[in-house]
Structure formats: structure tokens, C-alpha cells
Amino acid sequence: MGEMEELRKEAENLKDQITEARKVVQDATLPEVAAGTAVVGRVQLKTRKTLRGHLAKIYAMHWGADTKLCVSASQDGKLIVWDTLTTNKVNAIPLKSSWVMTCAYAPSGNLVACGGLDNMCSIYNLKGKDGNVKVMRELAAHTGYLSCCRFLSDSEIITSSGDCTCVLWDIETGTQKTIFAGHMGDCMSLAVSPDFKTFISGACDFTAKLWDIREATCRQTFSGHESDINAIGFFPNGNAVITGSDDATCKLYDLRADQELITYQDSSIMCGVTSLAPSLSGRLLLAGYDDFNVNIWDTLKGERVGVLAGHDNRVSCIGVSSDGMACCTGSWDSFLKIWN
Amino acid sequence: MAQTNNYGQSSNGVADESPNMLVYRKMEDVIARMQDEKNGIPIRTVKSFLSKIPSVFSGSDIVQWMIKNLNIEDQVEALHLGTLMAAHGYFFPISDHVLTLKDDGTFYRFQTPCFTIPNCWEPENTDYAVYLCKRTMQNKARLELADYEAESLARLQRAFARKWEFIFMQAEAQAKVDKKRDKIERKILDSQERAFWDVHRPVPGCVNTTEADIKKSSRMKQPHKTRKSVYGLQNDIRSHSPTHIPAPEVKEPTEEELQDQIHHWQAQLDRHRLKMSKVAESLVSYTEQYAEFDPFFTSPEPSNPWISDDNTAWELEVSKEPGQQRVKRWGFGINEVLKDPVGREQFLKFLESEFSSENLRFWLAVQEVKKRPIREVPTRVQEIWQEFLAPGAPSAINVDSKSYDKTTQNVKDPGRYAFEDAQEHIYKLMKSDSYSRFIRSNAYQELLQAKKKKTKNLF
């Protein structure tokens, strides 16, 4: 027992030292440095399209790489691929399990994936020979719910799970290539870096971790949130990470300074953050909240510069298309909306 | 506002494990301030027709107070926050089942603490049955069941057919106790009880704010413990939600995990950290550089298809045309060139004209093999090795000896990342050498200028 105590003390000691080391480089704050930058002004986005068709809560959505198609997952047990411009449903895929929590679109546009309480990540081929969309693979090995998944290519996918791990899978063989363990709580969300070499995960242990995909190691851990981290994303230059939490705040952590640069919060915002997405330049952060709104933040100055109020229930997912032209929100009210 | 009532003990300790506790605490803080005797909202008794309306305040009172005392800009924000708090049951309109805040003379009342969410969590359907049953026994027009309540009661009677006698007795007992209360106290308590049920059994069409995300609810510790009856009845039928898997205990690290953690913290401690001013500047300059490409800031050329219904902007992107904006972006960094298919094409063309394209071709080939299905990888790796790295390779590239040795080893047991080290080396070479030459080249400069001329001609 004494040894465990020793180890715990050593870990705590190291963490204290890290805190001190971080303080050493705190020579300025982000808003201070950004003081000379032009003010953003009020950002007002309008709903351009409403995608109707789901019959129950929408839990997840993901844009395809072609900027017009997106996939959404709902508790009505369907995965729908939408042509967001025409609002037509390109595919409506019935799922085996209706308790779906996440969905993803492969960069190639050939595959989509989803998963949830079934603890599995199911891969569907959209471009099958006979035109039918079928399950291509079922990736099963997690011992907890599948909270998030993201494709690296048509051959590899990364998943995060309620079993506190993230896994890199080879889709073709259906096997786990790498297990990323280290979180002490359910992993809720993940995001892949623009160069596809690293990914970040947010968990219910209130921390975010940066993982090296090839080396299979955790490079950095970021803490500071007071509750579960539900959403996570990269700043477009790949050098910073943004997290959203049940503590009603979003935080920006810089990878090279190895610490938090700024917190996005307001005393009148009391509800948890469910999802987030930066605009193409990274200047704006769009975050979905439990109070049915999306708040738009100026990432540099830390001020709230806009609100999207259009949903009648919790905003559960949000995404900005790869060309930055449109933002899509999905909600428990069963609708998806396109804004810009 | 201590009230004795019919209800059993609150399931207090368990509520702490709700993932939304932070939210409730924040709301409670605001409510406490609203209820402050000196600086809170003035509560009064209003005389109406033949009776008095006790302990109320108006919607406008709430809005005014919020604008004055909270960090709230305008009425819209106040209504949003106020409606949120009403939907969570902290105060309620006395004459409506729908819990929203209106900026007018509508009367509101505070909820009693023992009915608020942290203290009273997830009442049972049997509790609801007792409540509705009791309402039918009370002979007051204002307590008549709404249509949806009557439907619920009918459903519950079918569901609990076997124990209905017990439920009925409970309802009777409660009704009896209620009759003995002071009239004013009854009015208040009745409204608070109704508001409690408006939160947990909302009017059809209204959002149930107590609904938890299934990711969280499958984590709630000891779900059986939370099911404590509001009215002191036995635990019963679960509401229809996914099977509650007994959540894992808070993970205490094992010795091995602690060793790993220490190793990790040590590595993180040894990291070189850049100054915050420096990284902040780099973020600022990135956003400034890309502002003109961010459609939320700068209207795309010629227009944003979402707004104008004109797809030209997208057609330009898809076409092989090196448009001016696109070409300009290539100048930001090598990644922009490598990301864009047209950029890659132009870069390759330029390098071929210089007879130095092997580096880029190698880089592209390695990127491609990383996406291949695993069964195709070994063959492809061999092909790349033969083409670029083997002795006598037709497109020989120059890598440092360390990377070369490592790659030689990797190729013997080829995986997707066999060329990772070599690729890193080549990438750095391209960045400092080939890329800079490309950007300075006539070919690139012409592209940059050419489009400018073209757009001028359009006008």
C-alpha cells in the first residue's frame, strides 16, 4: 500500500511541476496580444435550409468532404445522407440499433460510420455495386458505448468509447490496430489533426489528450474544465485545441505552449456545451449548448459575438463545411439547419 | 419557505452524481439572489375578483430584475435565460402548464426547494398516478385535469391496474391532509406541486428538461438508488429508457497505470514550451491571413452559393482553373499547395520542368499508400522502394542515412508507415527548397498575376 501512496505522490508532484513550468511562459494573454486586431462586430447568420425527415432526436452530424453532403444520426434508428443544398435525402439507412450516438463521413465520400449503445462501430458502403447501402464492417471490441468516430481514410477509422479508450481500427480486417488508453473517464469526443498524424480526445475525467497515431502514445494532457468534456476540435492551423464542457465553458489550449490560452464563458450561460466547430479562419467558434442555442465566440478576444436561436430543443451537434461556407446544426428537436 | 408536505425524503446524495449538477447549482445561485429580501424580486399578494393571489410577482418584474442584476444585455437574453430557469422548474407561471417566461403582467411564483431538481430527482410513474388521482378528488374547477393529464391518468390506470387500490388510498390520504391546510397555504402548495409535475411530465410538445443525454444516463451511478419515490411509495416500473447498465465505479488507477501516468507526466514536463505571446501571435496572424478565405467574414467570389443560389463559386473550386484566391493561398505555406489537387498539379508541373520532381512524387506516393487497404500495402511499399530508394532507383531521392537505414528495415516487414521517417525528411527538404523555388518561380507569379488581370476584365 505504501508503494501506491509513493507513486501517487510522485504523480502529483510531477503535475505540480508541470503547472509551474507552464507559468514560466505566461508572458501575455491571448486577448492582450489580439488587442490590436479588428473587432468582429455582431455576427448574424440566417437559416438557409431546414432538413426535415428524422422522427426523433438527432444525436450527431458530420459534413462530407465535398461541402454539400452531410450525414446525420438519430434515435429514430436512421442514418440519413443529405444533399444539403436541395434538402433531398440521398440515402436513408436503417440501423440495427436505434441508440446511435455518433456518425462520420469518410473523406473519400464512399463510406459512412455510426455507433452507440451497441458498443460497435458500423461501417456502411455508400457506393456499393447494386446501389443498396449495406453494412460493410462491424467493428466490435469496445466494452462501452461508442461516443465518436472519425475516418482517417477508407482503410482506417478512430473511435472513442465509454470504456475510456480510443481505438484505431483497420476497416478491411475489422481489427484493432492500436488502443489508446489513459483517460480515467468515458471518452466523449475525438477530432483528427489536419495532417492526420495526431488526434485529440475529450473525456469525462475533465481532461483532453493529444495522441500520436503512429507511436500510439499520449503526447499531452490538458485539464482545467470542471466537468465532462463533451466536444473537442482542432483550431484550423492544427496548433491549438478547443474543448466544450458541461461546465458551460469552452477552452482553447495551445499545443506548443502546452496550456490553456483562453476560456469562452459568460455568467448568463448556465448550460453545458454539447458540440463545437471553428470557422475556416478560426476567428469564430460556433458552439452548441443544452439551452437550445448556438453561441458564436470571437476566439481571439473571448467575447460572444452572436447567437443562433432556431432550435426548439438541445443543439446536439454542429459542423462547418470544409470550404467554410456553411454551418450545420442538429438538434433534439429532430431538425438540422444550415446557417450562414 | 419551509413547507411540510406529503412527500418522502429527497434522494439528496444521489443528485450530486447527475452530470448537470453544475447547471442546477448556477441556477440555484441566481434564484437565491432573486429571493433575497432586500435586493431580490418583490413578492406580493394580489387582490383578484373574489380572492387573493398569494406570493406572486410578474414576468416583467423578473425581466427587469435580471437586466439590472445579471450580466444580461437585453430583453431577448433575459427571456431566454428566464425561460430556461422556468423550464427547469425554479419559478413558474401560476396559470399555465407551459413553463416559459413572458415579459408582461403574467404572475409567477417561486418553486419550493424540496420540489426543485437537485433535491427531487426522477419521480416514479406511481407518484404521478397518485397525484393525478388526488386531483380528481379535489372538487375545484381550477384543479380540473387538462386533456393530456386525463389521458395520462387513463394510461396509468391500465398500467397499474393491479395496485390501483393502493394508489387510490394514497391519494385519499393526501387529499385528506391537504383539506386540513390553511387555504392560502394550499393554493401555494397546489401550484408548486403542479409546477413540479410540469417539469417532470411536461405538456406534450414541451421539452422535458430533465431528460439526460443517453451517454450520460448510462453512466449515472446506482440508477436504482435514484428511483426514490416522491410520495414514499415502493420503487416500481422503470420509465422506457435504455437498459441501465450499472455504471463502472470511478476508476482508481492500478499500480501499472500509475507508472504509466508518471512516465507520461515526466515526458510532458520535459517538453519545450513556447511563450504564450508567441503562440498567441501565431494564432492571430493565422486568422488574419485566412480572414479573406473565411466565408463568414468575406463574401466568396463571386458570391456565396447558399445566399445567392449561384453555384459559380463551387464550380470554380472543382474546376482545374487556378483561380486567383486559390493561387494566393498556395503562397501561405507548403501545406496549402499539397492540400489542393490543382496546387499539387501545378507544383508537380513546375518541378518536372526543373527535372526535380522525384521528391514530390515520392511524398504523394507515400500519402497514397497510407490510405490503401492493408492487403495492397506490401506490394505498393515494394514498388515505392524500387522506384525511389533502392540502389539504382530510377527516381532516386536523397534521404539522410539514419532515415535510410530505418526505412530499409521497415520495408522488410512493410506496413502503412514504412516510409514515415523518409517522408518527414523529404517534406522538410521540399518545404525549404522546392516549395520556395516554386513560389518565386515565373510560373507561379504568372498564375498569381494572370487571374488578377482576368477579374479586372470582368468588370
GROMACS .gro file of N, CA, C and O in nm, chain A residues 217-253:
model
  148
  217THR      N    1   0.114   0.684  -2.853
  217THR     CA    2   0.134   0.740  -2.719
  217THR      C    3   0.051   0.866  -2.700
  217THR      O    4   0.011   0.931  -2.796
  218CYS      N    5   0.032   0.899  -2.571
  218CYS     CA    6  -0.035   1.024  -2.538
  218CYS      C    7   0.074   1.129  -2.524
  218CYS      O    8   0.163   1.117  -2.439
  219ARG      N    9   0.071   1.232  -2.609
  219ARG     CA   10   0.178   1.332  -2.604
  219ARG      C   11   0.153   1.438  -2.498
  219ARG      O   12   0.245   1.485  -2.434
  220GLN      N   13   0.028   1.483  -2.489
  220GLN     CA   14  -0.001   1.590  -2.394
  220GLN      C   15  -0.139   1.570  -2.332
  220GLN      O   16  -0.227   1.514  -2.396
  221THR      N   17  -0.153   1.620  -2.209
  221THR     CA   18  -0.283   1.618  -2.142
  221THR      C   19  -0.316   1.760  -2.098
  221THR      O   20  -0.229   1.832  -2.046
  222PHE      N   21  -0.440   1.800  -2.118
  222PHE     CA   22  -0.483   1.934  -2.079
  222PHE      C   23  -0.599   1.925  -1.983
  222PHE      O   24  -0.695   1.852  -2.008
  223SER      N   25  -0.589   1.998  -1.874
  223SER     CA   26  -0.700   1.998  -1.778
  223SER      C   27  -0.744   2.141  -1.749
  223SER      O   28  -0.687   2.235  -1.804
  224GLY      N   29  -0.842   2.156  -1.663
  224GLY     CA   30  -0.892   2.289  -1.630
  224GLY      C   31  -1.044   2.292  -1.628
  224GLY      O   32  -1.104   2.376  -1.560
  225HIS      N   33  -1.106   2.203  -1.703
  225HIS     CA   34  -1.252   2.200  -1.702
  225HIS      C   35  -1.301   2.143  -1.569
  225HIS      O   36  -1.233   2.063  -1.506
  226GLU      N   37  -1.424   2.187  -1.532
  226GLU     CA   38  -1.479   2.141  -1.405
  226GLU      C   39  -1.584   2.033  -1.423
  226GLU      O   40  -1.650   1.994  -1.328
  227SER      N   41  -1.601   1.990  -1.546
  227SER     CA   42  -1.696   1.882  -1.568
  227SER      C   43  -1.663   1.812  -1.699
  227SER      O   44  -1.565   1.846  -1.764
  228ASP      N   45  -1.747   1.718  -1.737
  228ASP     CA   46  -1.723   1.639  -1.858
  228ASP      C   47  -1.693   1.726  -1.979
  228ASP      O   48  -1.758   1.826  -2.001
  229ILE      N   49  -1.597   1.683  -2.059
  229ILE     CA   50  -1.572   1.747  -2.188
  229ILE      C   51  -1.656   1.672  -2.291
  229ILE      O   52  -1.637   1.552  -2.311
  230ASN      N   53  -1.751   1.740  -2.352
  230ASN     CA   54  -1.841   1.675  -2.446
  230ASN      C   55  -1.798   1.690  -2.590
  230ASN      O   56  -1.835   1.611  -2.676
  231ALA      N   57  -1.723   1.797  -2.618
  231ALA     CA   58  -1.691   1.827  -2.757
  231ALA      C   59  -1.547   1.872  -2.768
  231ALA      O   60  -1.493   1.935  -2.676
  232ILE      N   61  -1.487   1.841  -2.880
  232ILE     CA   62  -1.346   1.879  -2.898
  232ILE      C   63  -1.318   1.901  -3.046
  232ILE      O   64  -1.381   1.838  -3.131
  233GLY      N   65  -1.226   1.992  -3.075
  233GLY     CA   66  -1.192   2.017  -3.215
  233GLY      C   67  -1.057   2.084  -3.225
  233GLY      O   68  -1.009   2.142  -3.128
  234PHE      N   69  -0.996   2.078  -3.345
  234PHE     CA   70  -0.869   2.145  -3.366
  234PHE      C   71  -0.894   2.286  -3.417
  234PHE      O   72  -0.985   2.309  -3.497
  235PHE      N   73  -0.813   2.378  -3.376
  235PHE     CA   74  -0.807   2.509  -3.440
  235PHE      C   75  -0.752   2.481  -3.581
  235PHE      O   76  -0.666   2.395  -3.596
  236PRO      N   77  -0.799   2.552  -3.685
  236PRO     CA   78  -0.763   2.516  -3.822
  236PRO      C   79  -0.613   2.503  -3.851
  236PRO      O   80  -0.576   2.429  -3.941
  237ASN      N   81  -0.528   2.571  -3.777
  237ASN     CA   82  -0.385   2.558  -3.807
  237ASN      C   83  -0.324   2.435  -3.742
  237ASN      O   84  -0.205   2.407  -3.757
  238GLY      N   85  -0.404   2.361  -3.667
  238GLY     CA   86  -0.356   2.237  -3.607
  238GLY      C   87  -0.269   2.256  -3.485
  238GLY      O   88  -0.222   2.159  -3.426
  239ASN      N   89  -0.247   2.379  -3.444
  239ASN     CA   90  -0.160   2.404  -3.328
  239ASN      C   91  -0.235   2.428  -3.198
  239ASN      O   92  -0.173   2.449  -3.094
  240ALA      N   93  -0.364   2.430  -3.204
  240ALA     CA   94  -0.441   2.452  -3.082
  240ALA      C   95  -0.564   2.364  -3.083
  240ALA      O   96  -0.610   2.318  -3.188
  241VAL      N   97  -0.617   2.343  -2.963
  241VAL     CA   98  -0.729   2.253  -2.943
  241VAL      C   99  -0.840   2.329  -2.872
  241VAL      O  100  -0.813   2.408  -2.781
  242ILE      N  101  -0.964   2.307  -2.914
  242ILE     CA  102  -1.076   2.373  -2.847
  242ILE      C  103  -1.165   2.267  -2.785
  242ILE      O  104  -1.195   2.166  -2.850
  243THR      N  105  -1.205   2.288  -2.659
  243THR     CA  106  -1.290   2.190  -2.591
  243THR      C  107  -1.420   2.256  -2.545
  243THR      O  108  -1.422   2.377  -2.518
  244GLY      N  109  -1.526   2.177  -2.534
  244GLY     CA  110  -1.653   2.228  -2.482
  244GLY      C  111  -1.700   2.134  -2.373
  244GLY      O  112  -1.691   2.011  -2.387
  245SER      N  113  -1.750   2.191  -2.262
  245SER     CA  114  -1.778   2.108  -2.145
  245SER      C  115  -1.913   2.133  -2.081
  245SER      O  116  -1.978   2.234  -2.107
  246ASP      N  117  -1.953   2.040  -1.995
  246ASP     CA  118  -2.075   2.053  -1.916
  246ASP      C  119  -2.065   2.170  -1.818
  246ASP      O  120  -2.165   2.211  -1.760
  247ASP      N  121  -1.943   2.222  -1.797
  247ASP     CA  122  -1.929   2.334  -1.705
  247ASP      C  123  -1.965   2.466  -1.772
  247ASP      O  124  -1.936   2.573  -1.721
  248ALA      N  125  -2.027   2.457  -1.889
  248ALA     CA  126  -2.078   2.573  -1.963
  248ALA      C  127  -1.970   2.658  -2.028
  248ALA      O  128  -1.997   2.768  -2.073
  249THR      N  129  -1.845   2.610  -2.030
  249THR     CA  130  -1.739   2.688  -2.094
  249THR      C  131  -1.675   2.611  -2.208
  249THR      O  132  -1.685   2.488  -2.216
  250CYS      N  133  -1.608   2.688  -2.295
  250CYS     CA  134  -1.521   2.628  -2.396
  250CYS      C  135  -1.381   2.679  -2.363
  250CYS      O  136  -1.367   2.791  -2.311
  251LYS      N  137  -1.281   2.600  -2.393
  251LYS     CA  138  -1.145   2.645  -2.367
  251LYS      C  139  -1.059   2.622  -2.491
  251LYS      O  140  -1.079   2.527  -2.565
  252LEU      N  141  -0.960   2.710  -2.508
  252LEU     CA  142  -0.862   2.694  -2.616
  252LEU      C  143  -0.730   2.660  -2.551
  252LEU      O  144  -0.679   2.734  -2.467
  253TYR      N  145  -0.673   2.547  -2.589
  253TYR     CA  146  -0.542   2.506  -2.538
  253TYR      C  147  -0.443   2.512  -2.653
  253TYR      O  148  -0.472   2.462  -2.762
   0.00000   0.00000   0.00000
